[in-house]
Short mmCIF file of the N, C-alpha and C atoms (twelve columns), coordinates in Angstrom:
data_MODEL
# 
_entry.id   MODEL 
# 
loop_
_atom_site.group_PDB 
_atom_site.id 
_atom_site.type_symbol 
_atom_site.label_atom_id 
_atom_site.label_alt_id 
_atom_site.label_comp_id 
_atom_site.label_asym_id 
_atom_site.label_seq_id 
_atom_site.Cartn_x 
_atom_site.Cartn_y 
_atom_site.Cartn_z 
_atom_site.pdbx_PDB_model_num 
ATOM 1   N N  . MET A 1  0.767  -0.936 -0.047 1 
ATOM 2   C CA . MET A 1  -0.099 0.034  -0.085 1 
ATOM 3   C C  . MET A 1  0.756  1.282  -0.027 1 
ATOM 4   N N  . ALA A 2  0.579  2.217  -0.970 1 
ATOM 5   C CA . ALA A 2  1.377  3.262  -1.206 1 
ATOM 6   C C  . ALA A 2  1.319  4.212  0.252  1 
ATOM 7   N N  . SER A 3  2.127  4.780  0.600  1 
ATOM 8   C CA . SER A 3  2.125  5.634  1.882  1 
ATOM 9   C C  . SER A 3  1.549  7.083  1.403  1 
ATOM 10  N N  . LYS A 4  0.612  7.457  2.465  1 
ATOM 11  C CA . LYS A 4  -0.058 8.657  2.210  1 
ATOM 12  C C  . LYS A 4  0.509  9.780  3.421  1 
ATOM 13  N N  . GLY A 5  0.558  10.987 3.095  1 
ATOM 14  C CA . GLY A 5  1.015  11.810 4.114  1 
ATOM 15  C C  . GLY A 5  2.251  12.678 3.664  1 
ATOM 16  N N  . ARG A 6  3.089  13.057 4.938  1 
ATOM 17  C CA . ARG A 6  4.004  13.831 4.447  1 
ATOM 18  C C  . ARG A 6  5.403  13.395 4.076  1 
ATOM 19  N N  . GLY A 7  5.523  12.392 4.324  1 
ATOM 20  C CA . GLY A 7  6.763  11.680 3.869  1 
ATOM 21  C C  . GLY A 7  7.862  12.002 5.114  1 
ATOM 22  N N  . ASN A 8  8.989  12.480 4.781  1 
ATOM 23  C CA . ASN A 8  9.769  12.849 5.717  1 
ATOM 24  C C  . ASN A 8  9.873  14.362 6.242  1 
ATOM 25  N N  . ARG A 9  8.842  15.108 5.620  1 
ATOM 26  C CA . ARG A 9  8.704  16.515 6.137  1 
ATOM 27  C C  . ARG A 9  8.019  16.831 7.541  1 
ATOM 28  N N  . ARG A 10 8.514  17.839 8.147  1 
ATOM 29  C CA . ARG A 10 8.028  18.129 9.290  1 
ATOM 30  C C  . ARG A 10 6.457  19.093 9.286  1 
ATOM 31  N N  . PRO A 11 5.827  18.784 10.141 1 
ATOM 32  C CA . PRO A 11 4.282  19.559 9.888  1 
ATOM 33  C C  . PRO A 11 4.716  21.093 10.008 1 
ATOM 34  N N  . GLY A 12 4.230  21.773 8.900  1 
ATOM 35  C CA . GLY A 12 4.279  23.209 8.687  1 
ATOM 36  C C  . GLY A 12 5.696  23.625 8.373  1 
ATOM 37  N N  . GLY A 13 6.591  22.968 7.988  1 
ATOM 38  C CA . GLY A 13 8.022  23.136 7.746  1 
ATOM 39  C C  . GLY A 13 7.962  24.277 6.494  1 
ATOM 40  N N  . ASN A 14 7.510  23.961 5.409  1 
ATOM 41  C CA . ASN A 14 7.641  24.798 4.273  1 
ATOM 42  C C  . ASN A 14 7.144  26.064 4.373  1 
ATOM 43  N N  . ALA A 15 5.816  26.153 5.019  1 
ATOM 44  C CA . ALA A 15 5.382  27.471 5.272  1 
ATOM 45  C C  . ALA A 15 6.045  28.344 6.153  1 
ATOM 46  N N  . GLN A 16 6.322  27.664 7.388  1 
ATOM 47  C CA . GLN A 16 7.003  28.534 8.414  1 
ATOM 48  C C  . GLN A 16 8.567  28.971 7.827  1 
ATOM 49  N N  . THR A 17 9.180  28.060 6.860  1 
ATOM 50  C CA . THR A 17 10.478 28.373 6.354  1 
ATOM 51  C C  . THR A 17 10.412 29.568 5.578  1 
ATOM 52  N N  . LEU A 18 9.254  29.777 4.789  1 
ATOM 53  C CA . LEU A 18 8.859  30.786 3.938  1 
ATOM 54  C C  . LEU A 18 8.710  32.216 4.796  1 
ATOM 55  N N  . ARG A 19 7.999  31.759 5.842  1 
ATOM 56  C CA . ARG A 19 7.653  33.025 6.619  1 
ATOM 57  C C  . ARG A 19 8.753  33.767 7.225  1 
ATOM 58  N N  . ASN A 20 9.772  32.776 7.565  1 
ATOM 59  C CA . ASN A 20 11.046 33.012 8.497  1 
ATOM 60  C C  . ASN A 20 11.826 33.803 7.429  1 
ATOM 61  N N  . TYR A 21 11.850 33.321 6.192  1 
ATOM 62  C CA . TYR A 21 12.708 33.959 5.185  1 
ATOM 63  C C  . TYR A 21 12.379 35.255 4.872  1 
ATOM 64  N N  . TRP A 22 11.034 35.563 4.633  1 
ATOM 65  C CA . TRP A 22 10.581 36.859 4.262  1 
ATOM 66  C C  . TRP A 22 10.569 37.775 5.457  1 
ATOM 67  N N  . THR A 23 10.308 37.281 6.644  1 
ATOM 68  C CA . THR A 23 10.164 38.006 7.888  1 
ATOM 69  C C  . THR A 23 11.499 38.524 8.352  1 
ATOM 70  N N  . ARG A 24 12.548 37.671 8.451  1 
ATOM 71  C CA . ARG A 24 13.813 37.848 9.347  1 
ATOM 72  C C  . ARG A 24 14.897 37.503 8.471  1 
ATOM 73  N N  . GLY A 25 14.783 36.739 7.374  1 
ATOM 74  C CA . GLY A 25 15.990 36.111 6.698  1 
ATOM 75  C C  . GLY A 25 16.477 36.757 5.615  1 
ATOM 76  N N  . ALA A 26 17.042 36.168 4.510  1 
ATOM 77  C CA . ALA A 26 17.700 36.923 3.404  1 
ATOM 78  C C  . ALA A 26 16.478 37.612 2.733  1 
ATOM 79  N N  . GLY A 27 15.403 37.121 2.700  1 
ATOM 80  C CA . GLY A 27 14.231 37.834 2.125  1 
ATOM 81  C C  . GLY A 27 13.883 39.008 2.671  1 
ATOM 82  N N  . ALA A 28 14.066 39.157 3.872  1 
ATOM 83  C CA . ALA A 28 13.719 40.307 4.627  1 
ATOM 84  C C  . ALA A 28 14.849 41.324 4.491  1 
ATOM 85  N N  . ALA A 29 16.119 40.766 4.364  1 
ATOM 86  C CA . ALA A 29 16.968 41.919 4.004  1 
ATOM 87  C C  . ALA A 29 16.895 42.592 2.553  1 
ATOM 88  N N  . LYS A 30 16.354 41.545 1.562  1 
ATOM 89  C CA . LYS A 30 16.266 42.204 0.255  1 
ATOM 90  C C  . LYS A 30 14.784 43.346 0.469  1 
ATOM 91  N N  . ILE A 31 13.887 43.184 1.291  1 
ATOM 92  C CA . ILE A 31 12.801 43.824 1.473  1 
ATOM 93  C C  . ILE A 31 13.037 45.166 2.172  1 
ATOM 94  N N  . ARG A 32 14.028 44.987 3.048  1 
ATOM 95  C CA . ARG A 32 14.292 46.056 4.049  1 
ATOM 96  C C  . ARG A 32 13.050 46.575 4.937  1 
ATOM 97  N N  . TRP A 33 12.476 45.858 5.595  1 
ATOM 98  C CA . TRP A 33 11.586 46.151 6.413  1 
ATOM 99  C C  . TRP A 33 11.530 47.470 7.368  1 
ATOM 100 N N  . GLY A 34 10.846 48.252 7.390  1 
ATOM 101 C CA . GLY A 34 10.914 49.432 8.321  1 
ATOM 102 C C  . GLY A 34 11.391 50.501 7.335  1 
ATOM 103 N N  . THR A 35 11.970 50.542 6.326  1 
ATOM 104 C CA . THR A 35 12.241 51.542 5.432  1 
ATOM 105 C C  . THR A 35 11.166 52.006 4.541  1 
ATOM 106 N N  . PRO A 36 11.116 53.318 3.986  1 
ATOM 107 C CA . PRO A 36 10.284 53.704 2.969  1 
ATOM 108 C C  . PRO A 36 9.995  52.530 1.751  1 
ATOM 109 N N  . GLY A 37 8.945  52.327 1.479  1 
ATOM 110 C CA . GLY A 37 8.647  51.293 0.157  1 
ATOM 111 C C  . GLY A 37 8.802  49.938 0.511  1 
ATOM 112 N N  . ASP A 38 8.841  49.576 1.732  1 
ATOM 113 C CA . ASP A 38 9.071  48.213 2.067  1 
ATOM 114 C C  . ASP A 38 7.887  47.230 1.676  1 
ATOM 115 N N  . TRP A 39 6.613  47.652 1.861  1 
ATOM 116 C CA . TRP A 39 5.488  46.795 1.464  1 
ATOM 117 C C  . TRP A 39 5.655  46.609 -0.237 1 
ATOM 118 N N  . SER A 40 5.794  47.860 -0.882 1 
ATOM 119 C CA . SER A 40 5.823  47.804 -2.275 1 
ATOM 120 C C  . SER A 40 7.004  46.784 -2.904 1 
ATOM 121 N N  . ARG A 41 8.141  46.866 -2.270 1 
ATOM 122 C CA . ARG A 41 9.377  45.902 -2.564 1 
ATOM 123 C C  . ARG A 41 8.940  44.452 -2.473 1 
ATOM 124 N N  . CYS A 42 8.355  44.009 -1.313 1 
ATOM 125 C CA . CYS A 42 7.807  43.001 -0.895 1 
ATOM 126 C C  . CYS A 42 6.650  42.595 -1.984 1 
ATOM 127 N N  . ASN A 43 5.754  43.354 -2.349 1 
ATOM 128 C CA . ASN A 43 4.623  43.050 -3.200 1 
ATOM 129 C C  . ASN A 43 5.087  42.675 -4.591 1 
ATOM 130 N N  . ARG A 44 6.128  43.503 -5.007 1 
ATOM 131 C CA . ARG A 44 6.698  43.502 -6.471 1 
ATOM 132 C C  . ARG A 44 7.679  42.042 -6.454 1 
ATOM 133 N N  . MET A 45 8.246  41.753 -5.360 1 
ATOM 134 C CA . MET A 45 9.009  40.389 -5.156 1 
ATOM 135 C C  . MET A 45 8.212  39.333 -5.208 1 
ATOM 136 N N  . LEU A 46 7.048  39.080 -4.399 1 
ATOM 137 C CA . LEU A 46 6.406  38.054 -4.190 1 
ATOM 138 C C  . LEU A 46 5.246  37.957 -5.403 1 
ATOM 139 N N  . SER A 47 4.846  38.901 -6.081 1 
ATOM 140 C CA . SER A 47 3.849  38.969 -6.924 1 
ATOM 141 C C  . SER A 47 3.911  37.829 -8.091 1 
ATOM 142 N N  . LYS A 48 5.271  37.640 -8.368 1 
ATOM 143 C CA . LYS A 48 5.487  36.706 -9.381 1 
ATOM 144 C C  . LYS A 48 5.245  35.485 -9.030 1 
ATOM 145 N N  . TYR A 49 5.305  35.054 -7.782 1 
ATOM 146 C CA . TYR A 49 5.071  33.653 -7.181 1 
ATOM 147 C C  . TYR A 49 3.587  33.677 -6.785 1 
ATOM 148 N N  . MET A 50 3.085  34.692 -6.186 1 
ATOM 149 C CA . MET A 50 1.666  34.424 -5.451 1 
ATOM 150 C C  . MET A 50 0.617  35.195 -6.205 1 
ATOM 151 N N  . GLY A 51 0.991  35.938 -7.196 1 
ATOM 152 C CA . GLY A 51 -0.118 36.752 -7.843 1 
ATOM 153 C C  . GLY A 51 -0.814 37.959 -6.918 1 
ATOM 154 N N  . ALA A 52 -1.922 38.118 -7.001 1 
ATOM 155 C CA . ALA A 52 -2.595 39.098 -6.157 1 
ATOM 156 C C  . ALA A 52 -2.628 38.788 -4.594 1 
ATOM 157 N N  . ARG A 53 -2.325 37.389 -4.276 1 
ATOM 158 C CA . ARG A 53 -2.441 36.974 -2.772 1 
ATOM 159 C C  . ARG A 53 -1.220 37.819 -2.217 1 
ATOM 160 N N  . ALA A 54 -0.260 38.156 -3.047 1 
ATOM 161 C CA . ALA A 54 1.115  38.653 -2.541 1 
ATOM 162 C C  . ALA A 54 0.668  39.985 -1.569 1 
ATOM 163 N N  . LYS A 55 -0.246 40.719 -2.059 1 
ATOM 164 C CA . LYS A 55 -0.631 41.857 -1.176 1 
ATOM 165 C C  . LYS A 55 -1.069 41.871 0.331  1 
ATOM 166 N N  . GLY A 56 -1.994 40.871 0.405  1 
ATOM 167 C CA . GLY A 56 -2.283 40.247 1.777  1 
ATOM 168 C C  . GLY A 56 -1.269 39.731 2.669  1 
ATOM 169 N N  . TYR A 57 -0.270 38.708 1.866  1 
ATOM 170 C CA . TYR A 57 0.601  38.161 2.492  1 
ATOM 171 C C  . TYR A 57 1.907  39.280 3.143  1 
ATOM 172 N N  . CYS A 58 2.041  40.087 2.126  1 
ATOM 173 C CA . CYS A 58 3.001  41.203 2.447  1 
ATOM 174 C C  . CYS A 58 2.516  41.959 3.564  1 
ATOM 175 N N  . GLN A 59 1.215  42.056 3.692  1 
ATOM 176 C CA . GLN A 59 0.856  42.940 4.888  1 
ATOM 177 C C  . GLN A 59 0.863  42.295 6.233  1 
ATOM 178 N N  . LEU A 60 0.843  40.847 5.906  1 
ATOM 179 C CA . LEU A 60 0.870  40.025 7.349  1 
ATOM 180 C C  . LEU A 60 2.538  40.053 7.625  1 
ATOM 181 N N  . ARG A 61 3.497  40.012 6.536  1 
ATOM 182 C CA . ARG A 61 4.964  39.882 6.852  1 
ATOM 183 C C  . ARG A 61 5.345  41.342 7.444  1 
ATOM 184 N N  . HIS A 62 4.637  42.295 6.883  1 
ATOM 185 C CA . HIS A 62 5.076  43.728 7.453  1 
ATOM 186 C C  . HIS A 62 4.694  43.756 9.045  1 
ATOM 187 N N  . MET A 63 3.408  43.346 9.359  1 
ATOM 188 C CA . MET A 63 3.080  43.404 10.674 1 
ATOM 189 C C  . MET A 63 3.996  42.547 11.641 1 
ATOM 190 N N  . ALA A 64 4.411  41.466 11.198 1 
ATOM 191 C CA . ALA A 64 5.260  40.342 11.880 1 
ATOM 192 C C  . ALA A 64 6.575  41.150 12.063 1 
ATOM 193 N N  . ALA A 65 7.187  41.772 10.951 1 
ATOM 194 C CA . ALA A 65 8.396  42.319 10.902 1 
ATOM 195 C C  . ALA A 65 8.656  43.586 11.706 1 
ATOM 196 N N  . THR A 66 7.793  44.595 11.481 1 
ATOM 197 C CA . THR A 66 7.673  45.844 12.190 1 
ATOM 198 C C  . THR A 66 6.872  46.132 13.451 1 
ATOM 199 N N  . GLY A 67 5.783  45.049 13.548 1 
ATOM 200 C CA . GLY A 67 4.788  45.282 14.646 1 
ATOM 201 C C  . GLY A 67 3.723  46.419 14.517 1 
ATOM 202 N N  . MET A 68 3.572  46.788 13.229 1 
ATOM 203 C CA . MET A 68 2.484  47.559 12.920 1 
ATOM 204 C C  . MET A 68 2.029  47.388 11.548 1 
ATOM 205 N N  . THR A 69 0.717  48.031 11.220 1 
ATOM 206 C CA . THR A 69 0.284  47.721 9.741  1 
ATOM 207 C C  . THR A 69 1.219  48.796 9.005  1 
ATOM 208 N N  . THR A 70 0.709  48.432 7.671  1 
ATOM 209 C CA . THR A 70 1.502  49.538 6.638  1 
ATOM 210 C C  . THR A 70 0.909  50.969 6.846  1 
ATOM 211 N N  . SER A 71 -0.226 51.201 7.074  1 
ATOM 212 C CA . SER A 71 -0.780 52.508 7.259  1 
ATOM 213 C C  . SER A 71 -0.460 53.202 8.659  1 
ATOM 214 N N  . ALA A 72 -0.302 52.411 9.448  1 
ATOM 215 C CA . ALA A 72 0.189  53.078 10.812 1 
ATOM 216 C C  . ALA A 72 1.938  53.321 10.819 1 
ATOM 217 N N  . HIS A 73 2.371  52.550 9.978  1 
ATOM 218 C CA . HIS A 73 3.955  52.706 9.730  1 
ATOM 219 C C  . HIS A 73 4.322  53.935 8.899  1 
ATOM 220 N N  . ALA A 74 3.194  54.039 7.896  1 
ATOM 221 C CA . ALA A 74 3.439  55.156 7.045  1 
ATOM 222 C C  . ALA A 74 3.261  56.620 7.724  1 
ATOM 223 N N  . LYS A 75 2.158  56.530 8.636  1 
ATOM 224 C CA . LYS A 75 1.803  57.644 9.505  1 
ATOM 225 C C  . LYS A 75 2.836  57.882 10.593 1 
ATOM 226 N N  . ALA A 76 3.594  56.925 10.932 1 
ATOM 227 C CA . ALA A 76 4.715  57.277 11.922 1 
ATOM 228 C C  . ALA A 76 5.928  57.690 10.985 1 
ATOM 229 N N  . MET A 77 6.290  57.361 10.058 1 
ATOM 230 C CA . MET A 77 7.198  57.951 9.227  1 
ATOM 231 C C  . MET A 77 6.938  59.348 8.566  1 
ATOM 232 N N  . ARG A 78 5.790  59.697 8.688  1 
ATOM 233 C CA . ARG A 78 5.588  61.181 8.462  1 
ATOM 234 C C  . ARG A 78 5.180  61.981 9.611  1 
ATOM 235 N N  . GLY A 79 5.539  61.410 10.723 1 
ATOM 236 C CA . GLY A 79 5.572  62.141 11.924 1 
ATOM 237 C C  . GLY A 79 4.250  62.390 12.776 1 
ATOM 238 N N  . GLY A 80 3.275  61.330 12.162 1 
ATOM 239 C CA . GLY A 80 2.012  61.487 12.641 1 
ATOM 240 C C  . GLY A 80 0.974  62.558 11.950 1 
ATOM 241 N N  . ARG A 81 1.624  63.242 10.756 1 
ATOM 242 C CA . ARG A 81 0.797  63.894 9.960  1 
ATOM 243 C C  . ARG A 81 0.111  63.107 8.881  1 
ATOM 244 N N  . ARG A 82 -0.882 63.713 8.555  1 
ATOM 245 C CA . ARG A 82 -1.852 62.995 7.217  1 
ATOM 246 C C  . ARG A 82 -0.859 63.349 6.061  1 
ATOM 247 N N  . GLY A 83 -0.977 62.408 5.408  1 
ATOM 248 C CA . GLY A 83 -0.302 62.653 3.867  1 
ATOM 249 C C  . GLY A 83 -0.971 63.497 3.061  1 
# 
C-alpha cells in the first residue's frame, strides 16, 4: 500500500520556513522592512510567485517584521501627520 502523508517533512515546515525567510531572513534583507517602500518591494518580489495574494501576504509579513500595519507605519514615518 502506498504511503499517504507528508513523507519525511515536518508539519508546517515549508510554510514556516518561507515566513521566516521573508520576515527576518535573507528575503527580509532584500525587502528592508521598516524603510520607505518596504511593502511595495515585498509585493513586487512576491507577486511573481503569488499573484494578487502577495498583497495580503506582504501585509502580514510587514506586521510581523515591524509590529504595525502599513498605514500605521506610513503615518509614523510622516511624524503623525496626514499624507
